[in-house]
PDB file of C-alpha atoms in Angstrom:
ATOM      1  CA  UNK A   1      17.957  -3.961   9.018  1.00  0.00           C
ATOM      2  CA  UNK A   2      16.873  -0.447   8.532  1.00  0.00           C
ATOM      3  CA  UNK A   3      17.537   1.045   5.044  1.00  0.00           C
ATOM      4  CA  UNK A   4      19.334   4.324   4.238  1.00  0.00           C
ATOM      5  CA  UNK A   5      17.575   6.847   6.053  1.00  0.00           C
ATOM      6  CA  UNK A   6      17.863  10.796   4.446  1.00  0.00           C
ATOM      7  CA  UNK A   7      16.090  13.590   6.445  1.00  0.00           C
ATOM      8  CA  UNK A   8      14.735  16.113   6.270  1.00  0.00           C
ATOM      9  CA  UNK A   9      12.627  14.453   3.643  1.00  0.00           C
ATOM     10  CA  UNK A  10      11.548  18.183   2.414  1.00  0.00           C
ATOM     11  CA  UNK A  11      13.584  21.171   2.782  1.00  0.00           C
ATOM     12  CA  UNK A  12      12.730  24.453   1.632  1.00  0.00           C
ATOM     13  CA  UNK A  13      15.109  27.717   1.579  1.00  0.00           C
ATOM     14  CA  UNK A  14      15.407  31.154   0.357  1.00  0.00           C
ATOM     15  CA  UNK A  15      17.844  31.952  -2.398  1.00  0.00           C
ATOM     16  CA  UNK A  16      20.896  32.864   0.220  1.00  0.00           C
ATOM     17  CA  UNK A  17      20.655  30.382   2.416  1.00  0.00           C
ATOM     18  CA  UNK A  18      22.402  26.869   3.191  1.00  0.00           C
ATOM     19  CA  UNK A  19      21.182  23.810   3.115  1.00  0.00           C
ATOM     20  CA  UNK A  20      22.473  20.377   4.819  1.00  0.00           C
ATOM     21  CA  UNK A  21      20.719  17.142   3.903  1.00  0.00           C
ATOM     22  CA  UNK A  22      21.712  13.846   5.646  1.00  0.00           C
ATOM     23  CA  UNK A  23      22.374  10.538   5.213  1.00  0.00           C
ATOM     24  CA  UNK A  24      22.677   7.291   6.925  1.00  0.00           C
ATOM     25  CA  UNK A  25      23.678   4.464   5.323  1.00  0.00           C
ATOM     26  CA  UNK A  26      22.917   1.001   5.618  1.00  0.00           C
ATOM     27  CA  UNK A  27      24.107  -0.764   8.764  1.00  0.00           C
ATOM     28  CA  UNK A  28      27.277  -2.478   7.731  1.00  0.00           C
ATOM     29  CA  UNK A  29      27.632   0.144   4.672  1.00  0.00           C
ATOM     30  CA  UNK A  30      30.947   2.447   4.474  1.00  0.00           C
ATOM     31  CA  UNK A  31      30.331   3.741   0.659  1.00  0.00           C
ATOM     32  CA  UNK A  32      27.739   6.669   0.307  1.00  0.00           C
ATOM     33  CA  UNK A  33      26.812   8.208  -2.546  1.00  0.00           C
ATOM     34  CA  UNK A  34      24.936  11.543  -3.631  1.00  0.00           C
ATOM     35  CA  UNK A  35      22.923  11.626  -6.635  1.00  0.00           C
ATOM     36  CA  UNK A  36      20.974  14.805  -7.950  1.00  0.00           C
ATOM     37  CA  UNK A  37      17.780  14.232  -9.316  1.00  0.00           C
ATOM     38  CA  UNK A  38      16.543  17.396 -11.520  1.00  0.00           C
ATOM     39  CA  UNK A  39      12.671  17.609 -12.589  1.00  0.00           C
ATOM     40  CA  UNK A  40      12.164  15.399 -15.454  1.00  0.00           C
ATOM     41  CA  UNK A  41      15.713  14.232 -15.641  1.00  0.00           C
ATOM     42  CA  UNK A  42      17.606  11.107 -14.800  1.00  0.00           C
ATOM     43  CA  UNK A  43      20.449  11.566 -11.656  1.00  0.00           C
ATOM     44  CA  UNK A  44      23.346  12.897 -11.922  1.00  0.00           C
ATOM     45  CA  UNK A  45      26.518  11.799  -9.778  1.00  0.00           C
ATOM     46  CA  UNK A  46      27.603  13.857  -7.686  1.00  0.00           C
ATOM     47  CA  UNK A  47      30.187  12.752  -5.427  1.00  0.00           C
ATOM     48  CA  UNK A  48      31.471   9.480  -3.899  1.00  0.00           C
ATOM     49  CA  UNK A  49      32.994   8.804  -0.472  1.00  0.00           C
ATOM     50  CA  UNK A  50      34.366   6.205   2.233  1.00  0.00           C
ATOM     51  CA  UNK A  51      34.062   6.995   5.829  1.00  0.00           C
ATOM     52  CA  UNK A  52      36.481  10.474   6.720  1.00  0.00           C
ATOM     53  CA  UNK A  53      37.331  10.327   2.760  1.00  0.00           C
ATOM     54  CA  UNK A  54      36.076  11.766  -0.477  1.00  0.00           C
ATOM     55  CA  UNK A  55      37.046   9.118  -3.357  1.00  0.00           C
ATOM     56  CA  UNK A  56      35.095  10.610  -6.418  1.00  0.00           C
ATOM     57  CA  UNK A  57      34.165  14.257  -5.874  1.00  0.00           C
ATOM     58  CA  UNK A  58      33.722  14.965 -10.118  1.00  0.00           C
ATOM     59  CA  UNK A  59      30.137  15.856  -9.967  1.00  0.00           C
ATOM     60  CA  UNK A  60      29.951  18.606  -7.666  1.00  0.00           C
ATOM     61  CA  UNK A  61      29.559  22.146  -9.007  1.00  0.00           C
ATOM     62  CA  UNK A  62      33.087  23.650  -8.043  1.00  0.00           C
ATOM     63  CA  UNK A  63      31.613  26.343  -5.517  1.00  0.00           C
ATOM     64  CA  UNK A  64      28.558  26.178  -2.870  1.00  0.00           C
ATOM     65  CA  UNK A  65      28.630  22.651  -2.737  1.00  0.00           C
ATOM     66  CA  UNK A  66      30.789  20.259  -0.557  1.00  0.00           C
ATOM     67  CA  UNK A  67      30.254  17.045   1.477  1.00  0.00           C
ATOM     68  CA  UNK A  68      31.331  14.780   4.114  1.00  0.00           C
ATOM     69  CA  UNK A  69      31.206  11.491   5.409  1.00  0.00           C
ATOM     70  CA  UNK A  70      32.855  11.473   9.015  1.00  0.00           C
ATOM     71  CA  UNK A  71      33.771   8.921  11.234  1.00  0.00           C
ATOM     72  CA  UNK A  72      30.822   9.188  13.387  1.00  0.00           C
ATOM     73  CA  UNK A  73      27.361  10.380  11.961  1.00  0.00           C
ATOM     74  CA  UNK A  74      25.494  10.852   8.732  1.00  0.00           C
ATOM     75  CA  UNK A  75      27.257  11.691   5.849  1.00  0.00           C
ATOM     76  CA  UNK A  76      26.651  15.578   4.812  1.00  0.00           C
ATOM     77  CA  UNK A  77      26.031  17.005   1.757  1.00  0.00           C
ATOM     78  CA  UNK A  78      25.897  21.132   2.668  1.00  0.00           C
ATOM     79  CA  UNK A  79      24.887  23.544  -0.113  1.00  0.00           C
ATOM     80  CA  UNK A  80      25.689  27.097   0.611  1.00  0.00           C
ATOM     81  CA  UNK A  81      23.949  30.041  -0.719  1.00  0.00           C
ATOM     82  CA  UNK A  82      21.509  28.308  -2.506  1.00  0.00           C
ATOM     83  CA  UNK A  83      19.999  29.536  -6.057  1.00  0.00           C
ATOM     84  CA  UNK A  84      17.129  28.681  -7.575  1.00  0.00           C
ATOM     85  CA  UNK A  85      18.356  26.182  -9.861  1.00  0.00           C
ATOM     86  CA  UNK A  86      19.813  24.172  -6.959  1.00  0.00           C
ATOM     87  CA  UNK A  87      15.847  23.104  -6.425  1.00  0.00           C
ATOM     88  CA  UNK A  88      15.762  19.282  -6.874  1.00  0.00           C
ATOM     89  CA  UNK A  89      15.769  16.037  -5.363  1.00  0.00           C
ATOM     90  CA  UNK A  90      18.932  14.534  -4.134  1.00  0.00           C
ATOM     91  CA  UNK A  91      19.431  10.808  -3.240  1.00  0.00           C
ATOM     92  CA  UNK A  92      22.291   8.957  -1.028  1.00  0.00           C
ATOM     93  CA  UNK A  93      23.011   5.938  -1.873  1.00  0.00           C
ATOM     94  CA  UNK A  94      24.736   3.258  -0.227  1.00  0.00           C
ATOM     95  CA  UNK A  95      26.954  -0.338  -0.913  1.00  0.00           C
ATOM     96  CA  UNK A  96      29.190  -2.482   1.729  1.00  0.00           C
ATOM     97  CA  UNK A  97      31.964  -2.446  -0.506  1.00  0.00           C
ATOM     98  CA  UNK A  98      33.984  -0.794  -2.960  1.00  0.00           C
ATOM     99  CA  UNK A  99      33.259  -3.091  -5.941  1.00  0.00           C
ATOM    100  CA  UNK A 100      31.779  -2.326  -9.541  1.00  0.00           C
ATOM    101  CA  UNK A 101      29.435  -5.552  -9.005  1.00  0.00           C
ATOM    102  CA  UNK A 102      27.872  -4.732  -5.627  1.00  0.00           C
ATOM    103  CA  UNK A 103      24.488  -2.525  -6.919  1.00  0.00           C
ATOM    104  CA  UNK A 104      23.240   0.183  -4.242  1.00  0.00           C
ATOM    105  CA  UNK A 105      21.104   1.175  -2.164  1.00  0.00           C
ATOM    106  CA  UNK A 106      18.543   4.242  -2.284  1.00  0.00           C
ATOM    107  CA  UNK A 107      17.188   6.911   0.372  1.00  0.00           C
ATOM    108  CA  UNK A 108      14.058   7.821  -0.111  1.00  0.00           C
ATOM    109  CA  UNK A 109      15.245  11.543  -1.297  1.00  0.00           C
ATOM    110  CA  UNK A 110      15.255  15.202   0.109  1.00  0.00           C
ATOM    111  CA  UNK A 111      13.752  17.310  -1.683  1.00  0.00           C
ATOM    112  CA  UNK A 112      14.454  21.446  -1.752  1.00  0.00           C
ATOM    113  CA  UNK A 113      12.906  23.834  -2.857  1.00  0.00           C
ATOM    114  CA  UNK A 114      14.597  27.128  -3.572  1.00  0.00           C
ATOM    115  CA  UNK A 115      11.943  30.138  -3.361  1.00  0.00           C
TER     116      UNK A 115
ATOM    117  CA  UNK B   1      34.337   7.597 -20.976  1.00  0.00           C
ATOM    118  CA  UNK B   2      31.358   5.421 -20.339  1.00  0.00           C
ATOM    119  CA  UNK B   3      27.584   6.265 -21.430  1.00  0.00           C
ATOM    120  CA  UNK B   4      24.469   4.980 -20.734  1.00  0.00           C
ATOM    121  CA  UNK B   5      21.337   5.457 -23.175  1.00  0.00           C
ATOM    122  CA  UNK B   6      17.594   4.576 -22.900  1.00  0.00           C
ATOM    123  CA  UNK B   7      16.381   5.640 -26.190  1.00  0.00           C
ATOM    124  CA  UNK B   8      12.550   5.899 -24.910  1.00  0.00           C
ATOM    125  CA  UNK B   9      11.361   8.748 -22.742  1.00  0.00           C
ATOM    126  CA  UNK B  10       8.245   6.675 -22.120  1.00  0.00           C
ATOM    127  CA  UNK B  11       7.052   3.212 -22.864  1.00  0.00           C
ATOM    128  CA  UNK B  12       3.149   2.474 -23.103  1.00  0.00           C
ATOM    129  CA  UNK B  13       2.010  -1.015 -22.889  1.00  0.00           C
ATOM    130  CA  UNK B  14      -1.437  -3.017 -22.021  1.00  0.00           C
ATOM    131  CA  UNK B  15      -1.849  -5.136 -18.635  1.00  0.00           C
ATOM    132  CA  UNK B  16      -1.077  -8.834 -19.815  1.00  0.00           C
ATOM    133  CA  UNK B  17       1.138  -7.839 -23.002  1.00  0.00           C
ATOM    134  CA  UNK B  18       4.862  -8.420 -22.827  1.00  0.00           C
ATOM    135  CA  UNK B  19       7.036  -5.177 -22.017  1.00  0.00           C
ATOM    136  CA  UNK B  20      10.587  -3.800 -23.032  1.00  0.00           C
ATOM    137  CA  UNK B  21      12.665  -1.013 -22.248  1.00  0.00           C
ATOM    138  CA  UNK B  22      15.425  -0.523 -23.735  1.00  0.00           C
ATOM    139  CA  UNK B  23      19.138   0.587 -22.292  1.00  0.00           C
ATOM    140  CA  UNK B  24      22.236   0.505 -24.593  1.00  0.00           C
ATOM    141  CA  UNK B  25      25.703   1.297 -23.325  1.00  0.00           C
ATOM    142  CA  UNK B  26      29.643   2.401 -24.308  1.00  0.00           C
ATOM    143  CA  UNK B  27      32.047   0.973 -21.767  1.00  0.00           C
ATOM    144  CA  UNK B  28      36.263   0.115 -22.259  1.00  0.00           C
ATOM    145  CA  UNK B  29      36.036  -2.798 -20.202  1.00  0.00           C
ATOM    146  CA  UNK B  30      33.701  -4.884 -18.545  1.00  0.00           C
ATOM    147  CA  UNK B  31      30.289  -3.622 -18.040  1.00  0.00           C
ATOM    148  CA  UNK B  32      28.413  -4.159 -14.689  1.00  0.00           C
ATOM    149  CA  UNK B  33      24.929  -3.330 -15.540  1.00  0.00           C
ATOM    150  CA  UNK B  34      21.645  -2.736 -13.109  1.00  0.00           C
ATOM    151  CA  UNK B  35      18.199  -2.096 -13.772  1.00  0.00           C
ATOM    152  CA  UNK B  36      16.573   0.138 -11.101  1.00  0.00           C
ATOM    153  CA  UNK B  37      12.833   1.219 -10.277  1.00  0.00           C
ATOM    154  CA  UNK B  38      11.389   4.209  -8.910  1.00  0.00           C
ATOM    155  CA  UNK B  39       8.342   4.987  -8.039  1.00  0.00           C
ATOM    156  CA  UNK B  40       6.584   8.530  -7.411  1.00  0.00           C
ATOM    157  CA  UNK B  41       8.208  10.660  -4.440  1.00  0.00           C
ATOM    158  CA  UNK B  42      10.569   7.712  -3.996  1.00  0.00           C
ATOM    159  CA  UNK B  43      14.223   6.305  -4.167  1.00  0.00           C
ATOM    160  CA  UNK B  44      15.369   3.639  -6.460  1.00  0.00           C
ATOM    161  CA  UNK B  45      14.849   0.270  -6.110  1.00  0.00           C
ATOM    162  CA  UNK B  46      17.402  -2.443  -7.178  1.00  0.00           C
ATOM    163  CA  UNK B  47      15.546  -5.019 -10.028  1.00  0.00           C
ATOM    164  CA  UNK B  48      18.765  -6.944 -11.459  1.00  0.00           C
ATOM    165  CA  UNK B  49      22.153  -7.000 -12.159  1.00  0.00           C
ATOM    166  CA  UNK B  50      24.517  -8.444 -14.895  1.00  0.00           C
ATOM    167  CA  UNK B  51      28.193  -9.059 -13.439  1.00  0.00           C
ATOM    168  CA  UNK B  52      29.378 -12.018 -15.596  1.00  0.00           C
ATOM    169  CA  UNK B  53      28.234 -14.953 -16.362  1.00  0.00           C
ATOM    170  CA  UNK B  54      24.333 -16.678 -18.355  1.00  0.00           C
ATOM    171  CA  UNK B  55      23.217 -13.433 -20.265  1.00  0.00           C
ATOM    172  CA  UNK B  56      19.565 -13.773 -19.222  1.00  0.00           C
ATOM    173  CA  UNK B  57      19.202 -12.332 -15.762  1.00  0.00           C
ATOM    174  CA  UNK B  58      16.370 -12.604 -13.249  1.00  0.00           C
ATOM    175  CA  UNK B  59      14.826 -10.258 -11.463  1.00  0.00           C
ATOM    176  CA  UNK B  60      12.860  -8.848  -8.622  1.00  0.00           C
ATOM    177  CA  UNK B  61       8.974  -8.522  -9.561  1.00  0.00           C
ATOM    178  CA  UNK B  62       8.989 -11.154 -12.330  1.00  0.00           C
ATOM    179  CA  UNK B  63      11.389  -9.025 -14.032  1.00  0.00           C
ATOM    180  CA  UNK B  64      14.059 -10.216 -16.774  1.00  0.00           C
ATOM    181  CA  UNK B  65      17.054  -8.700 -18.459  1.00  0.00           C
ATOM    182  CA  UNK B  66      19.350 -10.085 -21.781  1.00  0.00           C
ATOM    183  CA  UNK B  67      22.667  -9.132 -21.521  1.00  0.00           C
ATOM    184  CA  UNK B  68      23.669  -8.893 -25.557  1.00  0.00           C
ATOM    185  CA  UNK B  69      27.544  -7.978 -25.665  1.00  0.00           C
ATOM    186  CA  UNK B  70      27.631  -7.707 -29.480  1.00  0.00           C
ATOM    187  CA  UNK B  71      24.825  -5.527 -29.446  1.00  0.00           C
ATOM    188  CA  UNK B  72      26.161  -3.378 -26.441  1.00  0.00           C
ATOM    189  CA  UNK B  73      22.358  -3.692 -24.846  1.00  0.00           C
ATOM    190  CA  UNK B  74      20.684  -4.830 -21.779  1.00  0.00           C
ATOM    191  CA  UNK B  75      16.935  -4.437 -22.230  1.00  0.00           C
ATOM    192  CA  UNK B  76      14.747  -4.811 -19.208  1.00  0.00           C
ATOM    193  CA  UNK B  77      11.554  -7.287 -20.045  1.00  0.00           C
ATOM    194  CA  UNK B  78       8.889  -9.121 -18.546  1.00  0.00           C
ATOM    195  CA  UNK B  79       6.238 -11.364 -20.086  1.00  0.00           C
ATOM    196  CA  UNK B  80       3.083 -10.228 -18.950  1.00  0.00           C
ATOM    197  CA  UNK B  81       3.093  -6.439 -17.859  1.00  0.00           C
ATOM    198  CA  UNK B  82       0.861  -5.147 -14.554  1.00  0.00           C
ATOM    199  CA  UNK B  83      -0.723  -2.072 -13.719  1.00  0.00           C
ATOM    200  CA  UNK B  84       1.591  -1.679 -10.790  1.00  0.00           C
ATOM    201  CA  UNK B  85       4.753  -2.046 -13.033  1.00  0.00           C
ATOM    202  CA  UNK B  86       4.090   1.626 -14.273  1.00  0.00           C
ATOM    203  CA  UNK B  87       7.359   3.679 -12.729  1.00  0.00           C
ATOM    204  CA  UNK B  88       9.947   5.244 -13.950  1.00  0.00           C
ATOM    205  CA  UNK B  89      12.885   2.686 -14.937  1.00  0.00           C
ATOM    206  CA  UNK B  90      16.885   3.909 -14.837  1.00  0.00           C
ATOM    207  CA  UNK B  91      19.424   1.698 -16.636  1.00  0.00           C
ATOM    208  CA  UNK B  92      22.866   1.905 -14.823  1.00  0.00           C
ATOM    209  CA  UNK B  93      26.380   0.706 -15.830  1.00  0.00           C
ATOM    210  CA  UNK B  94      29.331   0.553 -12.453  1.00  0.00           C
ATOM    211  CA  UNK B  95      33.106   1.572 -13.303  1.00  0.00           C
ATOM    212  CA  UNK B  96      35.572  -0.242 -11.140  1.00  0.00           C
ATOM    213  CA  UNK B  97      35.992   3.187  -9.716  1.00  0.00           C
ATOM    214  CA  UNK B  98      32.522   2.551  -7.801  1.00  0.00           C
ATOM    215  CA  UNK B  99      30.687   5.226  -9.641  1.00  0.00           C
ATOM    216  CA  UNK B 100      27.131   4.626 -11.528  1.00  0.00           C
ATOM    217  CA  UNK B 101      26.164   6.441 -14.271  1.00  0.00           C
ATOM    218  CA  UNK B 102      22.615   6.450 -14.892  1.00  0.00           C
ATOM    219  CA  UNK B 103      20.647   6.332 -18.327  1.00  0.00           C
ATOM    220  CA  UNK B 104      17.906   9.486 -18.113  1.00  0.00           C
ATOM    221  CA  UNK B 105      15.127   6.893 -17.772  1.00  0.00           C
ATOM    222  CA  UNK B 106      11.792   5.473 -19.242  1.00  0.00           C
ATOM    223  CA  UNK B 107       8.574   6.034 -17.765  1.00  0.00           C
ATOM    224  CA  UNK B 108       6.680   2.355 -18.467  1.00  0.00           C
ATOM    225  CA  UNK B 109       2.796   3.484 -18.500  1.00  0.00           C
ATOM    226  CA  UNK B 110       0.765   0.380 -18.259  1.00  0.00           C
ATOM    227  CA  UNK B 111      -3.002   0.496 -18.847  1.00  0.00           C
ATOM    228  CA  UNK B 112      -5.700  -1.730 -17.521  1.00  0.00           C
TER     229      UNK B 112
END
């Protein structure tokens, strides 16, 4: 069973740009999660969501930023005109079902770098 | 609101001694607690959980944590510490919403 999968593993933009990370989750897995990992800091939540559905969007900056989990495909998370400070690592996360006592699991990470 | 704290930015501890790192929490309801690992240029790894139930919990790795409701903790611990432990460790508490909050993690540094 292959784990959650996140590519491209390293992204780098200019300030300006967009950027679109993906996920796959876990086979069997409808709940993905993006997490925002900033140097020397712990992650953040950013948003929460169910196949074609965003349950828990309350850690996403209100502009540049949305994401999406459709019926077929990796999940998105697209950044648009990216600044500087959006340079960090962001994890997906995924779980089978929608239950405090079910613990997740990680992507290895995509990294961008804003130059 | 819920909270997670790991009062240590970093934890420094010698092969073969007994390790600790501590995570305290602030929860209305229930707490569902998780210890993860990560290591360098990695995701996080799942170690334990708490749900309900004996408040000692095993772990991956030879890993332990004790579940202390009056004390609002759940320290991680293992009895004889190994090089390879060293990682970063995040402290987690679930809502029944699905979301985790994270504690801002302790770097365990163990030395030969």
């Amino acid at each position: 069973n292959a784990g959650v999968m996140q590519n491209p593993r390293h992204l780098v933009r200019r300030r300006g740009q967009e950027a679109r990370l993906r996920c796959s989750p876990m086979k069997g897995h409808s709940h993905v999660y993006w997490y925002r990992q900033l140097p020397e800091e712990g992650l953040k939540f950013m948003v929460y969501l169910q196949k074609e559905n965003i349950i828990d969007e309350s850690g996403m900056p209100k502009e540049r930023f949305s994401a999406e989990f459709p019926k077929e495909g990796p999940s998105i998370l697209r950044i648009q005109q990216v600044v500087r400070g959006d340079s960090a690592a962001y994890f997906c996360a995924s779980s089978p079902l929608r239950t405090e006592s079910y613990e997740q699991y990680f992507g290895p990470g995509t990294r961008l770098t804003v130059t | 609101a819920q909270s997670v704290a790991q009062p240590e930015d970093q934890v420094n501890v010698a092969e073969g001694n007994p390790l600790t790192v501590k995570c305290t929490y602030s929860v209305s309801g229930n707490p569902y607690l998780f210890w993860y690992v990560q290591y360098p240029n990695r995701g996080l790894q799942f170690l334990l959980k708490y749900i309900t139930g004996d408040n000692l919990v095993k772990g991956s790795y030879g890993f332990e944590a004790e579940f202390n409701k009056s004390q609002t903790s759940f320290h991680l611990k293992k009895p004889s510490a190994l090089v390879s432990d060293s990682a970063l460790y995040f402290c987690a508490l679930n809502t029944n919403a699905g979301k985790s909050t994270f504690g801002d993690g302790t770097t365990l540094t163990v030395k030969p």
